[in-house]
mmCIF file of C-alpha atoms and ligand atoms in Angstrom:
data_model
loop_
_atom_site.group_PDB
_atom_site.id
_atom_site.type_symbol
_atom_site.label_atom_id
_atom_site.label_comp_id
_atom_site.label_asym_id
_atom_site.label_seq_id
_atom_site.Cartn_x
_atom_site.Cartn_y
_atom_site.Cartn_z
ATOM 1 C CA MET V 111 111.124 105.189 69.848
ATOM 2 C CA LEU V 112 112.381 105.373 73.059
ATOM 3 C CA VAL V 113 109.830 105.917 76.506
ATOM 4 C CA LEU V 114 110.518 106.410 79.831
ATOM 5 C CA GLY V 115 107.236 105.443 82.025
ATOM 6 C CA ILE V 116 107.164 107.077 84.894
ATOM 7 C CA GLU V 117 104.297 105.437 88.119
ATOM 8 C CA THR V 118 103.447 106.419 91.478
ATOM 9 C CA SER V 119 99.890 106.277 90.975
ATOM 10 C CA CYS V 120 99.460 104.083 95.061
ATOM 11 C CA ASP V 121 102.317 102.570 97.236
ATOM 12 C CA GLU V 122 104.984 101.721 93.673
ATOM 13 C CA THR V 123 107.531 104.630 92.794
ATOM 14 C CA ALA V 124 108.203 102.756 89.356
ATOM 15 C CA ALA V 125 110.251 104.208 86.188
ATOM 16 C CA ALA V 126 110.636 101.871 82.930
ATOM 17 C CA LEU V 127 112.499 102.330 79.238
ATOM 18 C CA VAL V 128 110.129 100.636 76.570
ATOM 19 C CA GLU V 129 111.292 101.125 73.272
ATOM 20 C CA GLY V 130 109.141 100.627 69.910
ATOM 21 C CA GLY V 131 108.343 101.793 66.301
ATOM 22 C CA ALA V 132 105.315 102.046 64.653
ATOM 23 C CA SER V 133 104.998 98.619 63.574
ATOM 24 C CA ASP V 134 107.606 96.798 65.398
ATOM 25 C CA ARG V 135 107.263 94.716 68.885
ATOM 26 C CA TRP V 136 107.801 96.612 72.393
ATOM 27 C CA GLN V 137 111.240 96.265 74.252
ATOM 28 C CA ILE V 138 111.369 96.171 77.514
ATOM 29 C CA ARG V 139 114.777 97.809 78.205
ATOM 30 C CA SER V 140 114.689 97.989 81.859
ATOM 31 C CA ASN V 141 111.406 97.908 84.721
ATOM 32 C CA VAL V 142 112.517 99.201 87.712
ATOM 33 C CA VAL V 143 109.867 98.879 90.695
ATOM 34 C CA ALA V 144 110.694 100.995 94.663
ATOM 35 C CA SER V 145 107.853 98.568 96.593
ATOM 36 C CA GLN V 146 106.497 100.413 99.898
ATOM 37 C CA VAL V 147 104.865 97.627 101.156
ATOM 38 C CA GLU V 148 106.954 97.482 104.401
ATOM 39 C CA ILE V 149 105.946 101.388 105.153
ATOM 40 C CA HIS V 150 102.397 100.702 104.986
ATOM 41 C CA ARG V 151 102.384 96.579 105.933
ATOM 42 C CA GLU V 152 102.472 98.489 109.182
ATOM 43 C CA TRP V 153 99.345 100.695 108.892
ATOM 44 C CA GLY V 154 97.334 97.520 107.970
ATOM 45 C CA GLY V 155 96.930 99.338 104.185
ATOM 46 C CA VAL V 156 98.054 102.059 102.389
ATOM 47 C CA VAL V 157 98.580 105.733 104.123
ATOM 48 C CA PRO V 158 98.392 108.285 101.658
ATOM 49 C CA GLU V 159 100.540 111.114 102.868
ATOM 50 C CA LEU V 160 103.069 108.586 103.334
ATOM 51 C CA ALA V 161 102.810 107.037 100.067
ATOM 52 C CA SER V 162 103.109 110.605 98.744
ATOM 53 C CA ARG V 163 106.292 111.660 101.127
ATOM 54 C CA GLN V 164 108.124 107.769 99.864
ATOM 55 C CA HIS V 165 107.597 108.615 95.944
ATOM 56 C CA VAL V 166 109.409 112.331 96.395
ATOM 57 C CA ARG V 167 112.245 110.589 98.172
ATOM 58 C CA ASP V 168 112.541 107.356 95.620
ATOM 59 C CA ILE V 169 111.166 109.286 92.496
ATOM 60 C CA CYS V 170 114.731 110.474 90.855
ATOM 61 C CA GLY V 171 116.495 107.509 92.075
ATOM 62 C CA VAL V 172 114.540 104.933 90.297
ATOM 63 C CA VAL V 173 114.844 106.922 87.630
ATOM 64 C CA GLU V 174 118.340 106.882 87.161
ATOM 65 C CA ARG V 175 118.102 103.343 87.810
ATOM 66 C CA ALA V 176 115.746 102.694 85.148
ATOM 67 C CA LEU V 177 118.553 104.917 82.943
ATOM 68 C CA ALA V 178 121.360 102.622 83.604
ATOM 69 C CA ASP V 179 119.384 99.590 83.458
ATOM 70 C CA GLY V 180 118.704 100.308 80.104
ATOM 71 C CA GLY V 181 121.537 101.534 78.932
ATOM 72 C CA ALA V 182 120.538 104.961 78.280
ATOM 73 C CA THR V 183 121.049 108.539 79.068
ATOM 74 C CA TRP V 184 118.711 111.192 79.283
ATOM 75 C CA ALA V 185 119.707 112.123 75.674
ATOM 76 C CA ASP V 186 118.545 109.050 74.566
ATOM 77 C CA VAL V 187 115.287 109.270 75.983
ATOM 78 C CA ASP V 188 112.796 110.176 72.423
ATOM 79 C CA ALA V 189 109.583 110.929 75.184
ATOM 80 C CA LEU V 190 108.439 110.425 78.467
ATOM 81 C CA ALA V 191 105.252 108.809 79.914
ATOM 82 C CA VAL V 192 103.307 109.326 83.228
ATOM 83 C CA THR V 193 100.212 108.166 84.855
ATOM 84 C CA GLN V 194 97.847 111.088 84.983
ATOM 85 C CA GLY V 195 94.723 109.045 86.587
ATOM 86 C CA PRO V 196 93.087 107.341 88.765
ATOM 87 C CA GLY V 197 95.460 107.092 92.216
ATOM 88 C CA LEU V 198 95.564 108.850 95.177
ATOM 89 C CA VAL V 199 95.592 112.209 94.102
ATOM 90 C CA GLY V 200 99.409 113.566 95.957
ATOM 91 C CA SER V 201 101.089 110.433 95.134
ATOM 92 C CA LEU V 202 99.813 111.395 91.387
ATOM 93 C CA LEU V 203 101.355 114.646 91.377
ATOM 94 C CA VAL V 204 104.931 113.576 92.549
ATOM 95 C CA GLY V 205 105.200 111.738 89.219
ATOM 96 C CA VAL V 206 103.038 114.440 86.551
ATOM 97 C CA SER V 207 105.540 117.123 88.686
ATOM 98 C CA PHE V 208 108.361 114.846 87.734
ATOM 99 C CA ALA V 209 107.253 113.846 84.288
ATOM 100 C CA LYS V 210 106.513 117.321 83.679
ATOM 101 C CA SER V 211 109.498 119.169 84.337
ATOM 102 C CA ALA V 212 111.897 116.647 82.935
ATOM 103 C CA ALA V 213 110.041 116.744 79.627
ATOM 104 C CA TRP V 214 110.098 120.482 79.797
ATOM 105 C CA ALA V 215 113.854 120.563 80.861
ATOM 106 C CA LEU V 216 115.100 118.359 77.747
ATOM 107 C CA GLY V 217 112.613 119.377 74.934
ATOM 108 C CA LYS V 218 110.393 116.090 74.616
ATOM 109 C CA PRO V 219 106.507 115.537 74.731
ATOM 110 C CA LEU V 220 105.206 113.807 77.256
ATOM 111 C CA VAL V 221 102.388 111.842 77.078
ATOM 112 C CA ALA V 222 99.218 111.161 79.768
ATOM 113 C CA VAL V 223 99.044 108.018 80.487
ATOM 114 C CA ASN V 224 95.708 106.131 82.178
ATOM 115 C CA HIS V 225 96.160 103.684 84.975
ATOM 116 C CA LEU V 226 94.424 101.280 83.284
ATOM 117 C CA ALA V 227 94.532 101.607 79.768
ATOM 118 C CA GLY V 228 98.742 100.606 80.968
ATOM 119 C CA HIS V 229 97.210 97.604 82.874
ATOM 120 C CA ILE V 230 95.352 96.872 78.962
ATOM 121 C CA GLU V 231 98.550 97.827 77.086
ATOM 122 C CA SER V 232 100.395 95.109 79.244
ATOM 123 C CA ILE V 233 99.223 92.736 77.965
ATOM 124 C CA TRP V 234 100.151 93.758 74.101
ATOM 125 C CA LEU V 235 103.358 94.298 75.804
ATOM 126 C CA GLU V 236 103.808 90.613 77.209
ATOM 127 C CA HIS V 237 101.836 89.221 73.841
ATOM 128 C CA GLY V 238 102.328 91.619 71.453
ATOM 129 C CA PRO V 239 99.600 92.048 68.843
ATOM 130 C CA ILE V 240 96.431 89.901 70.010
ATOM 131 C CA VAL V 241 93.498 89.159 67.235
ATOM 132 C CA LEU V 242 90.780 91.648 67.703
ATOM 133 C CA PRO V 243 87.921 92.313 69.239
ATOM 134 C CA ALA V 244 89.320 91.560 72.203
ATOM 135 C CA VAL V 245 87.376 91.599 75.775
ATOM 136 C CA VAL V 246 89.995 92.845 78.611
ATOM 137 C CA LEU V 247 89.805 92.035 82.481
ATOM 138 C CA VAL V 248 91.645 95.024 84.112
ATOM 139 C CA VAL V 249 91.551 93.214 88.206
ATOM 140 C CA SER V 250 92.810 95.394 89.933
ATOM 141 C CA GLY V 251 93.174 96.645 93.944
ATOM 142 C CA GLY V 252 91.038 99.576 92.984
ATOM 143 C CA HIS V 253 89.027 98.746 89.951
ATOM 144 C CA THR V 254 87.158 95.467 88.479
ATOM 145 C CA SER V 255 86.514 96.320 84.998
ATOM 146 C CA LEU V 256 85.682 94.492 81.260
ATOM 147 C CA TYR V 257 86.681 96.948 78.067
ATOM 148 C CA LEU V 258 85.855 95.823 74.192
ATOM 149 C CA ILE V 259 88.964 96.671 72.198
ATOM 150 C CA THR V 260 87.557 96.497 68.690
ATOM 151 C CA ARG V 261 90.742 99.090 67.126
ATOM 152 C CA GLU V 262 94.213 99.103 69.561
ATOM 153 C CA GLY V 263 94.250 102.089 71.492
ATOM 154 C CA GLU V 264 90.628 102.603 71.978
ATOM 155 C CA TYR V 265 88.984 101.184 74.788
ATOM 156 C CA ALA V 266 85.392 100.634 75.201
ATOM 157 C CA LEU V 267 83.340 99.896 79.172
ATOM 158 C CA LEU V 268 81.666 97.118 78.980
ATOM 159 C CA GLY V 269 81.429 96.526 82.557
ATOM 160 C CA ARG V 270 82.849 97.537 86.050
ATOM 161 C CA THR V 271 82.056 96.602 89.806
ATOM 162 C CA ARG V 272 78.967 98.028 91.593
ATOM 163 C CA ASP V 273 80.837 97.937 95.214
ATOM 164 C CA ASP V 274 84.919 96.776 96.243
ATOM 165 C CA ALA V 275 86.915 95.873 93.676
ATOM 166 C CA ALA V 276 88.103 92.016 94.045
ATOM 167 C CA GLY V 277 91.862 92.861 94.594
ATOM 168 C CA GLU V 278 89.971 94.670 97.420
ATOM 169 C CA ALA V 279 87.594 92.419 98.644
ATOM 170 C CA TYR V 280 91.277 90.341 98.925
ATOM 171 C CA ASP V 281 92.982 92.980 101.262
ATOM 172 C CA LYS V 282 89.966 93.007 103.413
ATOM 173 C CA VAL V 283 89.874 89.653 104.124
ATOM 174 C CA ALA V 284 93.455 88.978 104.605
ATOM 175 C CA LYS V 285 92.345 91.762 106.980
ATOM 176 C CA LEU V 286 89.891 90.430 109.171
ATOM 177 C CA LEU V 287 92.043 87.265 109.017
ATOM 178 C CA GLY V 288 94.359 88.869 110.491
ATOM 179 C CA LEU V 289 96.837 87.779 107.965
ATOM 180 C CA GLY V 290 98.618 91.167 106.632
ATOM 181 C CA TYR V 291 99.096 93.906 103.732
ATOM 182 C CA PRO V 292 98.524 93.120 100.634
ATOM 183 C CA GLY V 293 96.305 90.309 101.362
ATOM 184 C CA GLY V 294 96.392 88.853 97.880
ATOM 185 C CA PRO V 295 99.557 86.672 97.371
ATOM 186 C CA ILE V 296 98.872 85.838 101.361
ATOM 187 C CA VAL V 297 95.147 84.895 100.459
ATOM 188 C CA ASP V 298 96.290 83.230 97.465
ATOM 189 C CA ARG V 299 99.219 80.773 98.262
ATOM 190 C CA LEU V 300 97.231 79.805 102.212
ATOM 191 C CA ALA V 301 94.094 78.879 99.305
ATOM 192 C CA GLN V 302 96.814 76.529 97.488
ATOM 193 C CA GLU V 303 96.254 74.336 101.061
ATOM 194 C CA GLY V 304 92.587 74.393 101.457
ATOM 195 C CA ASN V 305 89.044 72.793 100.127
ATOM 196 C CA ASP V 306 87.595 75.346 98.100
ATOM 197 C CA VAL V 307 84.165 73.467 98.661
ATOM 198 C CA ALA V 308 84.410 73.444 102.565
ATOM 199 C CA ILE V 309 82.104 76.615 102.927
ATOM 200 C CA ARG V 310 78.894 77.312 100.600
ATOM 201 C CA TRP V 311 78.990 81.009 100.872
ATOM 202 C CA PRO V 312 74.978 82.327 100.690
ATOM 203 C CA GLY V 313 75.792 85.473 100.255
ATOM 204 C CA THR V 314 74.914 87.584 97.069
ATOM 205 C CA ARG V 315 72.897 84.934 94.665
ATOM 206 C CA LEU V 316 70.311 84.336 97.996
ATOM 207 C CA THR V 317 69.604 88.363 98.392
ATOM 208 C CA ASN V 318 69.930 89.304 94.809
ATOM 209 C CA PRO V 319 70.068 86.379 92.588
ATOM 210 C CA ASP V 320 70.414 88.831 89.443
ATOM 211 C CA ARG V 321 73.366 90.768 90.946
ATOM 212 C CA ASN V 322 76.239 89.095 89.160
ATOM 213 C CA ALA V 323 74.455 87.923 85.983
ATOM 214 C CA PRO V 324 74.656 89.760 82.685
ATOM 215 C CA GLU V 325 72.187 91.791 81.995
ATOM 216 C CA ARG V 326 69.880 92.661 79.013
ATOM 217 C CA ASP V 327 72.237 95.306 77.423
ATOM 218 C CA GLY V 328 75.026 93.370 76.794
ATOM 219 C CA ARG V 329 76.948 95.279 80.026
ATOM 220 C CA PHE V 330 78.810 92.912 82.368
ATOM 221 C CA ASP V 331 78.534 94.340 85.753
ATOM 222 C CA PHE V 332 80.644 92.479 89.555
ATOM 223 C CA SER V 333 79.691 92.577 92.586
ATOM 224 C CA PHE V 334 82.154 92.013 95.108
ATOM 225 C CA SER V 335 80.534 93.181 99.099
ATOM 226 C CA GLY V 336 77.724 90.536 98.831
ATOM 227 C CA LEU V 337 80.699 87.780 99.899
ATOM 228 C CA LYS V 338 83.108 90.084 101.676
ATOM 229 C CA THR V 339 80.212 90.185 104.019
ATOM 230 C CA ALA V 340 79.491 86.619 104.165
ATOM 231 C CA VAL V 341 83.113 86.094 104.662
ATOM 232 C CA LEU V 342 82.378 88.280 108.132
ATOM 233 C CA ARG V 343 79.913 86.655 109.277
ATOM 234 C CA HIS V 344 81.100 83.555 108.720
ATOM 235 C CA VAL V 345 84.307 84.130 110.382
ATOM 236 C CA ARG V 346 82.555 86.125 113.617
ATOM 237 C CA GLU V 347 80.638 83.070 113.891
ATOM 238 C CA ARG V 348 83.082 80.444 113.661
ATOM 239 C CA GLN V 349 85.477 83.145 116.603
ATOM 240 C CA ALA V 350 81.786 83.686 118.173
ATOM 241 C CA ALA V 351 81.402 79.342 118.608
ATOM 242 C CA LEU V 352 85.180 78.420 119.496
ATOM 243 C CA GLY V 353 85.329 81.644 121.839
ATOM 244 C CA THR V 354 88.834 82.810 120.625
ATOM 245 C CA GLY V 355 89.422 85.887 117.983
ATOM 246 C CA GLN V 356 91.782 83.733 116.110
ATOM 247 C CA LEU V 357 90.274 80.717 113.970
ATOM 248 C CA PRO V 358 92.949 77.551 113.446
ATOM 249 C CA ARG V 359 94.957 77.235 110.330
ATOM 250 C CA GLU V 360 92.840 74.476 108.959
ATOM 251 C CA GLU V 361 89.700 76.817 108.578
ATOM 252 C CA ILE V 362 91.885 79.713 107.137
ATOM 253 C CA VAL V 363 92.918 77.831 104.638
ATOM 254 C CA ASP V 364 89.141 76.207 103.634
ATOM 255 C CA LEU V 365 87.997 79.773 104.053
ATOM 256 C CA ALA V 366 90.763 80.470 101.800
ATOM 257 C CA ALA V 367 90.268 78.973 99.205
ATOM 258 C CA SER V 368 86.647 78.596 99.223
ATOM 259 C CA PHE V 369 86.557 82.401 99.030
ATOM 260 C CA GLN V 370 89.091 82.468 95.955
ATOM 261 C CA ARG V 371 86.884 79.616 94.178
ATOM 262 C CA ARG V 372 83.924 82.190 94.274
ATOM 263 C CA VAL V 373 85.866 85.202 93.627
ATOM 264 C CA VAL V 374 87.793 83.623 90.547
ATOM 265 C CA GLU V 375 84.456 81.996 89.133
ATOM 266 C CA THR V 376 82.357 85.390 89.191
ATOM 267 C CA LEU V 377 85.397 87.011 87.239
ATOM 268 C CA ILE V 378 86.341 83.892 84.697
ATOM 269 C CA ASP V 379 82.269 83.396 84.147
ATOM 270 C CA ARG V 380 81.229 87.255 83.535
ATOM 271 C CA THR V 381 84.689 87.957 81.347
ATOM 272 C CA PHE V 382 84.311 84.727 79.071
ATOM 273 C CA SER V 383 80.166 85.517 79.196
ATOM 274 C CA ALA V 384 80.936 89.326 77.792
ATOM 275 C CA ALA V 385 83.587 88.096 74.829
ATOM 276 C CA ARG V 386 80.772 85.545 73.656
ATOM 277 C CA TRP V 387 78.192 88.153 73.806
ATOM 278 C CA HIS V 388 80.241 90.520 72.023
ATOM 279 C CA GLY V 389 81.844 88.235 69.614
ATOM 280 C CA ALA V 390 85.442 88.876 70.850
ATOM 281 C CA LYS V 391 88.330 86.529 69.598
ATOM 282 C CA SER V 392 90.623 86.768 72.414
ATOM 283 C CA ILE V 393 90.309 87.690 76.202
ATOM 284 C CA GLY V 394 93.232 89.525 78.060
ATOM 285 C CA ILE V 395 93.493 89.393 81.717
ATOM 286 C CA ALA V 396 95.222 92.393 83.466
ATOM 287 C CA GLY V 397 95.882 93.755 87.313
ATOM 288 C CA GLY V 398 97.274 93.263 90.091
ATOM 289 C CA VAL V 399 94.808 89.904 91.006
ATOM 290 C CA SER V 400 95.532 88.950 87.186
ATOM 291 C CA ALA V 401 98.685 87.661 89.882
ATOM 292 C CA ASN V 402 96.498 85.339 91.105
ATOM 293 C CA SER V 403 97.675 81.904 90.783
ATOM 294 C CA ARG V 404 93.790 80.059 90.033
ATOM 295 C CA LEU V 405 92.684 82.615 88.297
ATOM 296 C CA ARG V 406 95.496 82.172 85.304
ATOM 297 C CA HIS V 407 95.132 78.130 85.697
ATOM 298 C CA ASP V 408 91.042 78.213 85.416
ATOM 299 C CA ALA V 409 91.438 80.945 82.773
ATOM 300 C CA MET V 410 93.949 79.369 80.536
ATOM 301 C CA ALA V 411 92.355 75.986 81.181
ATOM 302 C CA LYS V 412 88.620 77.254 80.046
ATOM 303 C CA SER V 413 90.844 78.845 77.210
ATOM 304 C CA GLU V 414 91.428 75.562 75.926
ATOM 305 C CA ARG V 415 87.575 74.127 76.342
ATOM 306 C CA SER V 416 86.251 77.338 74.571
ATOM 307 C CA GLU V 417 89.076 77.550 71.918
ATOM 308 C CA ILE V 418 89.309 81.366 72.379
ATOM 309 C CA PRO V 419 92.556 82.587 73.114
ATOM 310 C CA VAL V 420 93.222 83.784 76.396
ATOM 311 C CA TYR V 421 96.041 86.563 77.259
ATOM 312 C CA ILE V 422 97.729 87.284 80.595
ATOM 313 C CA PRO V 423 100.930 89.358 81.113
ATOM 314 C CA ARG V 424 104.067 87.841 82.893
ATOM 315 C CA LEU V 425 103.486 88.894 86.980
ATOM 316 C CA ALA V 426 106.087 91.738 87.053
ATOM 317 C CA LEU V 427 103.532 93.158 84.225
ATOM 318 C CA SER V 428 100.500 92.076 86.485
ATOM 319 C CA THR V 429 101.196 94.255 89.529
ATOM 320 C CA ASP V 430 101.990 97.559 89.144
ATOM 321 C CA ASN V 431 104.947 98.983 86.701
ATOM 322 C CA ALA V 432 106.050 101.669 84.518
ATOM 323 C CA ALA V 433 106.573 99.745 81.699
ATOM 324 C CA MET V 434 103.414 99.091 80.883
ATOM 325 C CA ILE V 435 103.096 103.367 81.669
ATOM 326 C CA ALA V 436 105.240 103.322 78.892
ATOM 327 C CA ALA V 437 104.223 101.312 76.148
ATOM 328 C CA ALA V 438 100.502 102.968 76.667
ATOM 329 C CA GLY V 439 102.467 105.908 75.839
ATOM 330 C CA LEU V 440 104.220 104.776 72.968
ATOM 331 C CA ARG V 441 100.003 103.688 72.361
ATOM 332 C CA GLN V 442 99.435 107.586 72.454
ATOM 333 C CA LEU V 443 102.168 109.013 70.903
ATOM 334 C CA ALA V 444 101.427 106.574 67.140
ATOM 335 C CA LEU V 445 97.811 108.217 68.009
ATOM 336 C CA GLY V 446 99.816 111.911 67.977
ATOM 337 C CA ARG V 447 98.288 112.232 71.322
ATOM 338 C CA VAL V 448 100.687 114.475 73.766
ATOM 339 C CA ALA V 449 99.879 116.458 77.136
ATOM 340 C CA PRO V 450 99.479 119.696 77.377
ATOM 341 C CA PRO V 451 102.117 121.789 79.283
ATOM 342 C CA ASP V 452 99.356 122.583 82.044
ATOM 343 C CA LEU V 453 98.881 118.705 82.730
ATOM 344 C CA ASN V 454 97.396 117.876 86.680
ATOM 345 C CA ALA V 455 97.289 114.312 87.952
ATOM 346 C CA ALA V 456 92.979 113.564 88.352
ATOM 347 C CA ALA V 457 92.208 111.215 91.088
ATOM 348 C CA SER V 458 89.756 109.639 89.319
ATOM 349 C CA LEU V 459 90.259 109.753 85.487
ATOM 350 C CA PRO V 460 87.388 107.691 84.224
ATOM 351 C CA LEU V 461 88.539 105.320 81.254
HETATM 352 O O1 KG4 Q 599 97.022 96.631 89.904
HETATM 353 P P1 KG4 Q 599 97.927 96.546 91.547
HETATM 354 O O2 KG4 Q 599 98.926 96.397 91.857
HETATM 355 O O3 KG4 Q 599 97.313 97.799 92.004
HETATM 356 C C1 KG4 Q 599 96.377 98.747 91.816
HETATM 357 O O4 KG4 Q 599 95.752 99.172 90.753
HETATM 358 O O5 KG4 Q 599 95.261 98.256 93.035
HETATM 359 O O6 KG4 Q 599 96.433 95.670 91.530
HETATM 360 C C2 KG4 Q 599 96.838 95.569 93.565
HETATM 361 C C3 KG4 Q 599 95.784 93.939 93.917
HETATM 362 C C4 KG4 Q 599 95.861 94.084 95.274
HETATM 363 O O7 KG4 Q 599 94.393 94.326 95.892
HETATM 364 C C5 KG4 Q 599 96.301 93.154 95.914
HETATM 365 O O8 KG4 Q 599 95.681 92.248 96.598
HETATM 366 C C6 KG4 Q 599 96.072 92.497 94.687
HETATM 367 O O9 KG4 Q 599 96.513 93.005 93.122
HETATM 368 N N1 KG4 Q 599 96.880 91.026 94.246
HETATM 369 C C7 KG4 Q 599 96.646 89.381 94.386
HETATM 370 C C8 KG4 Q 599 97.218 88.846 94.257
HETATM 371 N N2 KG4 Q 599 98.619 89.701 93.805
HETATM 372 C C9 KG4 Q 599 98.432 91.120 93.567
HETATM 373 N N3 KG4 Q 599 95.131 89.244 94.680
HETATM 374 C C10 KG4 Q 599 94.710 87.807 94.557
HETATM 375 N N4 KG4 Q 599 96.154 86.759 93.942
HETATM 376 C C11 KG4 Q 599 97.066 87.354 94.158
HETATM 377 N N5 KG4 Q 599 97.976 86.548 93.789
HETATM 378 ZN ZN1 ZN Q 600 97.217 98.853 89.117
#
């Protein structure tokens, strides 16, 4: 089966060809991503209207490129998979309309994919079948959620953020420090130069000791807004003390390192607690923030200490891409799930 995946949920227009049978490992034949970062940078974040217009401009070229890179023509495509949601509705509609039209014209089946399922399947796409049950952390700009997977293709939600997503916290802290957009990779890079115990965040624990603690019923929620507010307060205090809006670089790198330490510790603690609680035999970490250097390093180090294998996709499959959407499409096809011809985009599609 050769599946053409299409992803337009946010600020990347992406198309990819992934091949797979019922039992063999999925193979990436091509993986094309047209990033809109340069367009949105000027505004300090994604502007939905600009995003959908750019998707319209890019979609045909990106799909043609994915076919060419994969050495395929339209006739070779067995099925299409498209992100139905969650995401920006105007952006999603570009991919959904394109995929529906192409599937109709070709007479090939179309599969609707939940973007978060795509992130989860990026782990299988990279590593092949991992031992189940698995606990998977999906950590991105819009989501921070834990899933228990006892059967391939079925995702049971264990917990999620009650406020900001981890990537969103990164982006907001970067914006506050005037570092630019998107904030995750910038803060990650600066953090590597800083002292991670320079700042002790009062934040979440003092105000509510249980906010980031596992709950008794086995739910594992996250909260990042307390930390974000603590960073905001710290920056305002330092700006007032120094009498300038621009903090010195030494302070910024320490702040980035201390912030990153708290975020990564929270993500890893909660994920490993959930894995222990549910008797998971493996852990997966996916989504844009799984590109974070400290998260990758610390998760692998803890994996060795606790003897539970941790699987993270390569960087190109961590951030938004269409290969993961094609992979999730192959999974759905194997389960016999195809989309109806009146498929619509769903901005807050749950998983
Ligand atoms: O999965 P993704 O590409 O898009 C969404 O589905 O949201 O994730 C994007 C998020 C952004 O918030 C970005 O700042 C964050 O992932 N991110 C990172 C890193 N690279 C991307 N966060 C921390 N460290 C990174 N190296
Ligand atoms: Zn994503």
